[in-house]
Coordinates of C-alpha atoms in Angstrom, one line a residue:
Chain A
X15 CA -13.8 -20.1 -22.7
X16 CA -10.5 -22.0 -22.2
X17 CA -9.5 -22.2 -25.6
X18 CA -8.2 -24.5 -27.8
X19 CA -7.1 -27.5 -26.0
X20 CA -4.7 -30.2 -26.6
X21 CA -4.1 -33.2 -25.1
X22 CA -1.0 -35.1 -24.2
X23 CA 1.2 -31.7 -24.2
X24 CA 4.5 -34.1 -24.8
X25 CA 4.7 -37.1 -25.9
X26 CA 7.6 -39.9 -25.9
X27 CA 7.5 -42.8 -27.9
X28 CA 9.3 -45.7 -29.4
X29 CA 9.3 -45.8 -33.3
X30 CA 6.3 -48.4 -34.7
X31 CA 4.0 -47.3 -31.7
X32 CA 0.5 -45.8 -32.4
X33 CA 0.2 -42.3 -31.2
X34 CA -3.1 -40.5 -30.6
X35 CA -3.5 -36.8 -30.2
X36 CA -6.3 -34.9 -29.4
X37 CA -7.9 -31.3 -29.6
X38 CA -10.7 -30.0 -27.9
X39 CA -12.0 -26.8 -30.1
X40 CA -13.3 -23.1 -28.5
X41 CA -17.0 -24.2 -28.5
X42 CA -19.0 -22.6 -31.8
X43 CA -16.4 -22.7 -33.7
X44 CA -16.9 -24.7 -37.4
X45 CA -13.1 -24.9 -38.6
X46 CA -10.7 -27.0 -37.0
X47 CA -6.7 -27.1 -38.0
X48 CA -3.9 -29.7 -37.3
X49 CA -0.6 -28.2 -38.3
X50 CA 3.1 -29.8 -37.7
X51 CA 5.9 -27.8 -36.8
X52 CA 9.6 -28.7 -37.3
X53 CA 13.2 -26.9 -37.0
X54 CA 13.5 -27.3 -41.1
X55 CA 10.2 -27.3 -42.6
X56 CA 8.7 -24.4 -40.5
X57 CA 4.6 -24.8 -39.7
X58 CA 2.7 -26.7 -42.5
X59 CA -1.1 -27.5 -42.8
X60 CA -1.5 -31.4 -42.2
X61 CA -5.6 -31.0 -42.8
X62 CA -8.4 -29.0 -41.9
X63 CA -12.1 -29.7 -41.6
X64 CA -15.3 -27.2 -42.0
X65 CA -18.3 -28.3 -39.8
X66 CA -16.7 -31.6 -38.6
X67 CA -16.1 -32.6 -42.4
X68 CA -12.6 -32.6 -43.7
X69 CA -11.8 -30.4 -46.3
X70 CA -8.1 -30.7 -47.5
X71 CA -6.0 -33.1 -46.4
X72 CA -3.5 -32.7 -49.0
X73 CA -0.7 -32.0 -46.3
X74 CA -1.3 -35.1 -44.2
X75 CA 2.2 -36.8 -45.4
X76 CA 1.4 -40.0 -46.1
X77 CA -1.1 -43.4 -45.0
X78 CA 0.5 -43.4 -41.9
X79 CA -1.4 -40.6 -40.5
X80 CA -5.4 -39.6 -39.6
X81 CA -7.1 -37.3 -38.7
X82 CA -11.3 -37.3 -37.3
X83 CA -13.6 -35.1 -36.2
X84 CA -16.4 -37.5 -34.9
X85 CA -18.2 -33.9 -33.2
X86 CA -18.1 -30.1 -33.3
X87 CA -16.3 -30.7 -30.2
X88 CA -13.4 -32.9 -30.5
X89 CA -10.3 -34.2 -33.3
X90 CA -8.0 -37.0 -33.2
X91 CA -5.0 -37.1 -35.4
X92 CA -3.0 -40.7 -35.6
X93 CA 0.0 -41.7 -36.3
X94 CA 0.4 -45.5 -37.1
X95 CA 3.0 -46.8 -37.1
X96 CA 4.9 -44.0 -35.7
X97 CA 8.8 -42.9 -37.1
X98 CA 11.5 -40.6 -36.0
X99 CA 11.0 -38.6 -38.4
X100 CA 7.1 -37.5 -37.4
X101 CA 9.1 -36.1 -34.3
X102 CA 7.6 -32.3 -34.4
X103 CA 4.9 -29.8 -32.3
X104 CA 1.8 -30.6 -33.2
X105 CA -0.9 -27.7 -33.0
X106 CA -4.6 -27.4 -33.4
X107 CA -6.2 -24.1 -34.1
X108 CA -9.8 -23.4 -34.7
X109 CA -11.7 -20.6 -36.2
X110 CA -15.2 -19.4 -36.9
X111 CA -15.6 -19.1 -40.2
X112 CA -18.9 -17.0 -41.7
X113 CA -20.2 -17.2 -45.2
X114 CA -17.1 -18.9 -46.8
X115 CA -14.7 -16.4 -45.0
X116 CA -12.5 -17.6 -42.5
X117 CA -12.0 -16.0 -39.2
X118 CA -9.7 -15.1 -36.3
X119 CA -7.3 -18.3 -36.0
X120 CA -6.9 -19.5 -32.0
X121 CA -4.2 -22.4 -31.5
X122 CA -3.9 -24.9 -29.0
X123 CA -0.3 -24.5 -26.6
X124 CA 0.7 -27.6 -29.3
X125 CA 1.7 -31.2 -28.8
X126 CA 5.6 -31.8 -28.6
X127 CA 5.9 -35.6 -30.1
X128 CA 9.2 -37.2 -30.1
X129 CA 9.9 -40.4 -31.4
X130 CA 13.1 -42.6 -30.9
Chain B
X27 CA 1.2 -22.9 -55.8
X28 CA 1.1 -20.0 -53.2
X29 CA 4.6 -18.8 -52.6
X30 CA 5.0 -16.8 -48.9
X31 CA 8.0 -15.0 -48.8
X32 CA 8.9 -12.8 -45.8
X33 CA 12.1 -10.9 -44.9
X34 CA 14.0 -9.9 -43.1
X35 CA 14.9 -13.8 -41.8
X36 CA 16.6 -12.8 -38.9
X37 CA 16.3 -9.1 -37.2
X38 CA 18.0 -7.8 -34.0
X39 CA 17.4 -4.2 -33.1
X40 CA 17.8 -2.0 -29.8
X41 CA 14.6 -1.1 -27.7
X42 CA 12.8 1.7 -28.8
X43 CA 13.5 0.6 -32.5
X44 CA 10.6 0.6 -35.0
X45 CA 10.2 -2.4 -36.5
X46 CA 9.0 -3.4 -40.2
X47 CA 8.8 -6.7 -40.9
X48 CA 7.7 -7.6 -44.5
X49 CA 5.4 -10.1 -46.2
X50 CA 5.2 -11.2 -49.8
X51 CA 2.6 -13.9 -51.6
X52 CA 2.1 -14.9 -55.1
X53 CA -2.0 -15.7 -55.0
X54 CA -4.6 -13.6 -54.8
X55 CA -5.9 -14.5 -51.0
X56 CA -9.3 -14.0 -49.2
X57 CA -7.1 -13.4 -45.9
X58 CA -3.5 -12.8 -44.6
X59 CA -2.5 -13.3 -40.7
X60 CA 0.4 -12.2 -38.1
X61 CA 1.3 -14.5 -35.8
X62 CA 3.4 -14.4 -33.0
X63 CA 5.4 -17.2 -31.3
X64 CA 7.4 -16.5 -28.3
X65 CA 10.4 -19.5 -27.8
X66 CA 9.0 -22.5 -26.8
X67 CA 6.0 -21.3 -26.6
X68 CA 2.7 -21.6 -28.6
X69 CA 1.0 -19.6 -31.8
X70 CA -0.9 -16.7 -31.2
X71 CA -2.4 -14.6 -33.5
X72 CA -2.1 -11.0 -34.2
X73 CA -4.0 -9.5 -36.9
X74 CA -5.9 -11.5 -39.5
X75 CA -6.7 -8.8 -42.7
X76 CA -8.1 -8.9 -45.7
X77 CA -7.4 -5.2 -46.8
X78 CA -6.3 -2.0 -45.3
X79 CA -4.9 -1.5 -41.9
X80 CA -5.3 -2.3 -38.5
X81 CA -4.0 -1.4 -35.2
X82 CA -3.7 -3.0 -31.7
X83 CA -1.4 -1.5 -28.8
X84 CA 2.1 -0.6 -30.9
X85 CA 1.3 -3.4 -33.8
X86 CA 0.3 -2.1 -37.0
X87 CA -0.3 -4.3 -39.7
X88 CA -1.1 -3.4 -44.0
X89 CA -1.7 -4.8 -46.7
X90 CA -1.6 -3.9 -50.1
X91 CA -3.7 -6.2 -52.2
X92 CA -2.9 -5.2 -55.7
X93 CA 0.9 -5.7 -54.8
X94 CA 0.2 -8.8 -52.8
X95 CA 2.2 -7.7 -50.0
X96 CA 1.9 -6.8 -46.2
X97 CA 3.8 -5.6 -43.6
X98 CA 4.0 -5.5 -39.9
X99 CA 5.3 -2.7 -37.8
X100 CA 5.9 -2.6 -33.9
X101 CA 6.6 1.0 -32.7
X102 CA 8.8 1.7 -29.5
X103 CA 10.0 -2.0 -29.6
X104 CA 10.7 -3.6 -26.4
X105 CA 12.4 -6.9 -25.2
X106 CA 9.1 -8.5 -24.3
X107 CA 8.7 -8.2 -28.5
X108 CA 11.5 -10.7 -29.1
X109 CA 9.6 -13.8 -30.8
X110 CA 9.1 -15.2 -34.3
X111 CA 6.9 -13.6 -36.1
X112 CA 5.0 -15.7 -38.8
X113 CA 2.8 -14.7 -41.5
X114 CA 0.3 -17.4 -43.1
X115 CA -2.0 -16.4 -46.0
X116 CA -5.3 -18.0 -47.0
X117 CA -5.7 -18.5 -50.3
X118 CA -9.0 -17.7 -52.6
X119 CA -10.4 -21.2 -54.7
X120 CA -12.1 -19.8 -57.5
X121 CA -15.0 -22.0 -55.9
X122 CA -14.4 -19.3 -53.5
X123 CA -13.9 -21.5 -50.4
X124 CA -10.7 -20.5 -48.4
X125 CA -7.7 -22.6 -48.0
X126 CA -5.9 -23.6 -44.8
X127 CA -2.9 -21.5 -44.1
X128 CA 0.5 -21.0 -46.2
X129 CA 2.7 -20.1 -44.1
X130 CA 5.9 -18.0 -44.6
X131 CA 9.0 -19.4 -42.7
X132 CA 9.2 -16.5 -39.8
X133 CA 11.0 -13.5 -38.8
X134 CA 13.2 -14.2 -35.7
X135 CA 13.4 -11.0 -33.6
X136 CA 15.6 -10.2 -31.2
X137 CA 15.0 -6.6 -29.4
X138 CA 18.3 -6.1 -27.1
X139 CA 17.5 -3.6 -24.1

Protein backbone atom coordinates (compact mmCIF):
# COMPACT_ATOMS: atom_id res chain seq x y z
CA UNK A 1 0.00 0.00 0.00
CA UNK A 2 1.25 3.62 -0.49
CA UNK A 3 -0.02 4.89 2.65
CA UNK A 4 -1.72 7.74 3.76
CA UNK A 5 -1.71 10.33 1.15
CA UNK A 6 -2.09 13.90 1.05
CA UNK A 7 -2.68 16.25 -1.44
CA UNK A 8 -1.28 19.61 -2.23
CA UNK A 9 1.95 18.92 -0.08
CA UNK A 10 2.43 23.02 0.30
CA UNK A 11 0.24 25.35 -0.15
CA UNK A 12 0.46 29.36 -0.58
CA UNK A 13 -2.38 31.48 -0.37
CA UNK A 14 -3.64 34.98 0.07
CA UNK A 15 -5.75 35.60 3.38
CA UNK A 16 -9.86 35.28 2.54
CA UNK A 17 -9.09 32.53 -0.09
CA UNK A 18 -10.76 29.04 0.21
CA UNK A 19 -8.35 26.33 0.74
CA UNK A 20 -9.10 22.55 0.15
CA UNK A 21 -7.02 19.73 1.41
CA UNK A 22 -7.24 16.30 0.82
CA UNK A 23 -6.28 12.75 2.21
CA UNK A 24 -6.43 9.68 0.58
CA UNK A 25 -6.55 6.89 3.59
CA UNK A 26 -4.44 3.16 3.64
CA UNK A 27 -7.40 1.29 2.07
CA UNK A 28 -9.49 -0.87 5.07
CA UNK A 29 -8.84 1.36 7.39
CA UNK A 30 -12.23 2.82 9.42
CA UNK A 31 -10.59 5.89 11.32
CA UNK A 32 -9.47 8.85 9.71
CA UNK A 33 -7.51 11.95 11.54
CA UNK A 34 -6.86 15.67 10.56
CA UNK A 35 -4.39 17.14 12.95
CA UNK A 36 -2.72 20.88 12.78
CA UNK A 37 0.72 21.41 13.75
CA UNK A 38 2.23 24.70 14.72
CA UNK A 39 5.72 26.13 16.23
CA UNK A 40 3.54 27.16 19.56
CA UNK A 41 0.69 24.92 19.92
CA UNK A 42 2.57 21.64 19.12
CA UNK A 43 0.16 18.82 17.14
CA UNK A 44 -3.67 19.12 18.12
CA UNK A 45 -6.68 16.95 17.02
CA UNK A 46 -8.93 19.17 14.58
CA UNK A 47 -11.49 16.05 14.11
CA UNK A 48 -11.64 12.52 13.52
CA UNK A 49 -14.26 10.25 11.94
CA UNK A 50 -15.05 6.34 12.54
CA UNK A 51 -16.48 4.56 9.38
CA UNK A 52 -16.75 7.83 7.28
CA UNK A 53 -18.91 9.43 10.17
CA UNK A 54 -17.36 12.14 12.27
CA UNK A 55 -16.95 11.55 15.71
CA UNK A 56 -15.37 14.67 17.51
CA UNK A 57 -14.85 17.57 16.07
CA UNK A 58 -14.40 19.59 19.18
CA UNK A 59 -10.79 20.68 17.94
CA UNK A 60 -11.89 22.08 14.67
CA UNK A 61 -11.33 25.96 15.76
CA UNK A 62 -14.02 27.63 14.69
CA UNK A 63 -16.98 27.92 11.47
CA UNK A 64 -14.36 28.70 9.34
CA UNK A 65 -13.23 25.20 8.96
CA UNK A 66 -14.72 21.57 7.54
CA UNK A 67 -14.00 18.60 7.32
CA UNK A 68 -15.91 15.37 5.10
CA UNK A 69 -15.57 12.06 4.54
CA UNK A 70 -17.99 11.48 1.49
CA UNK A 71 -16.13 7.56 1.26
CA UNK A 72 -14.02 5.09 3.14
CA UNK A 73 -11.63 6.35 0.71
CA UNK A 74 -11.21 9.98 0.69
CA UNK A 75 -11.40 13.50 3.31
CA UNK A 76 -11.48 17.02 2.62
CA UNK A 77 -10.81 19.63 5.23
CA UNK A 78 -11.72 23.45 4.30
CA UNK A 79 -10.76 26.47 5.22
CA UNK A 80 -13.14 29.37 4.32
CA UNK A 81 -12.25 32.12 4.40
CA UNK A 82 -8.73 31.43 4.95
CA UNK A 83 -6.29 33.72 7.77
CA UNK A 84 -2.77 33.96 8.64
CA UNK A 85 -3.16 32.66 11.47
CA UNK A 86 -4.42 28.88 10.04
CA UNK A 87 -0.81 29.01 8.58
CA UNK A 88 0.40 25.35 10.04
CA UNK A 89 1.22 21.49 8.71
CA UNK A 90 -1.67 19.79 8.28
CA UNK A 91 -1.61 15.92 8.65
CA UNK A 92 -3.92 13.06 8.12
CA UNK A 93 -3.47 9.76 9.80
CA UNK A 94 -5.59 6.74 9.63
CA UNK A 95 -5.98 3.65 11.67
CA UNK A 96 -7.88 0.44 11.86
CA UNK A 97 -9.65 0.40 14.69
CA UNK A 98 -11.26 -3.23 16.03
CA UNK A 99 -14.08 -3.57 18.59
CA UNK A 100 -13.86 0.06 19.99
CA UNK A 101 -9.97 -0.18 20.24
CA UNK A 102 -8.04 1.99 18.19
CA UNK A 103 -5.11 0.79 16.26
CA UNK A 104 -1.60 1.47 14.81
CA UNK A 105 -1.71 5.30 13.79
CA UNK A 106 -0.13 5.87 10.00
CA UNK A 107 0.18 9.66 8.95
CA UNK A 108 0.19 11.24 5.72
CA UNK A 109 3.94 13.32 4.87
CA UNK A 110 1.45 16.47 6.02
CA UNK A 111 0.19 19.59 4.22
CA UNK A 112 2.50 22.77 4.81
CA UNK A 113 -0.32 25.69 4.40
CA UNK A 114 0.90 29.22 4.57
CA UNK A 115 -1.26 32.03 4.43
CA UNK A 116 -0.23 35.86 3.83
CA UNK B 1 -9.27 17.25 30.72
CA UNK B 2 -6.34 14.89 29.87
CA UNK B 3 -3.16 16.51 30.74
CA UNK B 4 0.17 14.94 28.76
CA UNK B 5 3.19 15.88 30.26
CA UNK B 6 6.54 14.66 29.03
CA UNK B 7 10.18 15.59 30.06
CA UNK B 8 12.85 16.08 29.49
CA UNK B 9 11.83 19.14 26.77
CA UNK B 10 15.00 19.37 25.27
CA UNK B 11 17.82 16.33 25.47
CA UNK B 12 21.30 16.31 23.77
CA UNK B 13 23.49 13.30 24.60
CA UNK B 14 26.70 11.66 22.92
CA UNK B 15 26.29 8.44 20.63
CA UNK B 16 26.21 5.47 22.36
CA UNK B 17 24.08 7.17 25.26
CA UNK B 18 20.99 5.37 26.54
CA UNK B 19 18.26 7.32 26.30
CA UNK B 20 14.91 7.66 28.64
CA UNK B 21 12.52 9.84 27.66
CA UNK B 22 9.51 10.13 30.01
CA UNK B 23 5.74 10.38 29.63
CA UNK B 24 3.10 11.44 32.15
CA UNK B 25 -1.03 11.58 31.67
CA UNK B 26 -3.76 12.38 34.04
CA UNK B 27 -6.74 9.95 32.50
CA UNK B 28 -7.14 6.61 32.56
CA UNK B 29 -6.53 5.77 28.60
CA UNK B 30 -7.36 2.71 26.36
CA UNK B 31 -3.92 3.47 24.51
CA UNK B 32 -0.60 5.50 24.60
CA UNK B 33 1.72 6.02 21.38
CA UNK B 34 5.50 7.06 20.45
CA UNK B 35 5.97 8.92 17.67
CA UNK B 36 8.81 10.06 15.99
CA UNK B 37 9.31 13.17 13.78
CA UNK B 38 12.56 13.73 12.14
CA UNK B 39 13.02 17.86 11.18
CA UNK B 40 10.90 18.71 8.53
CA UNK B 41 9.80 15.65 8.05
CA UNK B 42 6.49 13.76 8.76
CA UNK B 43 4.95 11.66 11.87
CA UNK B 44 5.75 8.22 12.23
CA UNK B 45 4.70 6.03 14.71
CA UNK B 46 6.70 3.87 17.04
CA UNK B 47 4.91 1.83 19.51
CA UNK B 48 1.22 2.23 20.21
CA UNK B 49 0.60 0.18 23.99
CA UNK B 50 -1.88 -0.33 26.12
CA UNK B 51 0.14 -2.18 28.96
CA UNK B 52 3.44 -3.75 29.42
CA UNK B 53 6.37 -3.44 27.15
CA UNK B 54 7.40 -3.73 23.77
CA UNK B 55 10.50 -3.80 21.82
CA UNK B 56 11.56 -2.93 18.18
CA UNK B 57 15.34 -2.71 17.08
CA UNK B 58 17.04 -0.46 20.18
CA UNK B 59 13.41 1.25 21.10
CA UNK B 60 11.83 0.01 24.16
CA UNK B 61 8.77 1.44 25.31
CA UNK B 62 6.60 0.82 29.14
CA UNK B 63 3.97 1.70 30.59
CA UNK B 64 2.84 1.58 33.91
CA UNK B 65 -0.95 1.93 34.03
CA UNK B 66 -1.69 2.33 37.69
CA UNK B 67 0.96 5.31 37.66
CA UNK B 68 -0.27 6.64 34.44
CA UNK B 69 3.11 6.95 33.13
CA UNK B 70 5.38 5.63 30.22
CA UNK B 71 8.59 5.81 29.05
CA UNK B 72 10.75 5.37 26.10
CA UNK B 73 14.25 4.12 25.89
CA UNK B 74 16.71 4.04 22.89
CA UNK B 75 19.83 1.90 23.64
CA UNK B 76 23.31 2.66 21.93
CA UNK B 77 21.88 5.95 20.63
CA UNK B 78 22.99 7.16 17.38
CA UNK B 79 22.88 10.47 15.34
CA UNK B 80 20.30 9.08 12.89
CA UNK B 81 18.08 9.07 16.48
CA UNK B 82 18.05 12.87 16.59
CA UNK B 83 14.21 13.88 16.04
CA UNK B 84 11.31 14.89 18.23
CA UNK B 85 9.83 12.43 19.89
CA UNK B 86 6.03 12.86 20.69
CA UNK B 87 3.86 10.91 22.83
CA UNK B 88 -0.10 11.19 22.24
CA UNK B 89 -2.55 9.18 24.57
CA UNK B 90 -6.09 8.03 23.76
CA UNK B 91 -8.30 8.50 26.25
CA UNK B 92 -11.14 5.88 27.59
CA UNK B 93 -15.12 7.49 27.44
CA UNK B 94 -16.76 5.69 29.93
CA UNK B 95 -19.06 4.83 26.80
CA UNK B 96 -15.92 3.14 26.18
CA UNK B 97 -15.25 4.58 22.63
CA UNK B 98 -11.63 6.02 22.33
CA UNK B 99 -10.68 9.55 21.85
CA UNK B 100 -8.45 11.07 19.19
CA UNK B 101 -5.07 11.73 20.35
CA UNK B 102 -3.74 14.16 23.30
CA UNK B 103 -0.68 14.86 22.49
CA UNK B 104 2.33 15.85 24.82
CA UNK B 105 4.45 18.75 23.43
CA UNK B 106 7.75 16.54 22.32
CA UNK B 107 11.09 15.68 23.40
CA UNK B 108 13.69 17.35 21.04
CA UNK B 109 16.79 15.02 20.77
CA UNK B 110 19.85 15.77 19.65
CA UNK B 111 22.47 12.70 19.61
CA UNK B 112 26.08 14.42 18.87
CA UNK B 113 28.55 11.81 17.30
Amino acid sequence: DAGVIQSPRHEVTEMGQEVTLRCKPISGHNSLFWYRQTMMRGLELLIYFNNNVPIDDSGMPEDRFSAKMPNASFSTLKIQPSEPRDSAVYFCASSLARWGFPGELFFGEGSRLTVL
Amino acid sequence: KNEVEQSPQNLTAQEGEFITINCSYSVGISALHWLQQHPGGGIVSLFMLSSGKKKHGRLIATINIQEKHSSLHITASHPRDSAVYICAVRAMYSGGGADGLTFGKGTHLIIQP
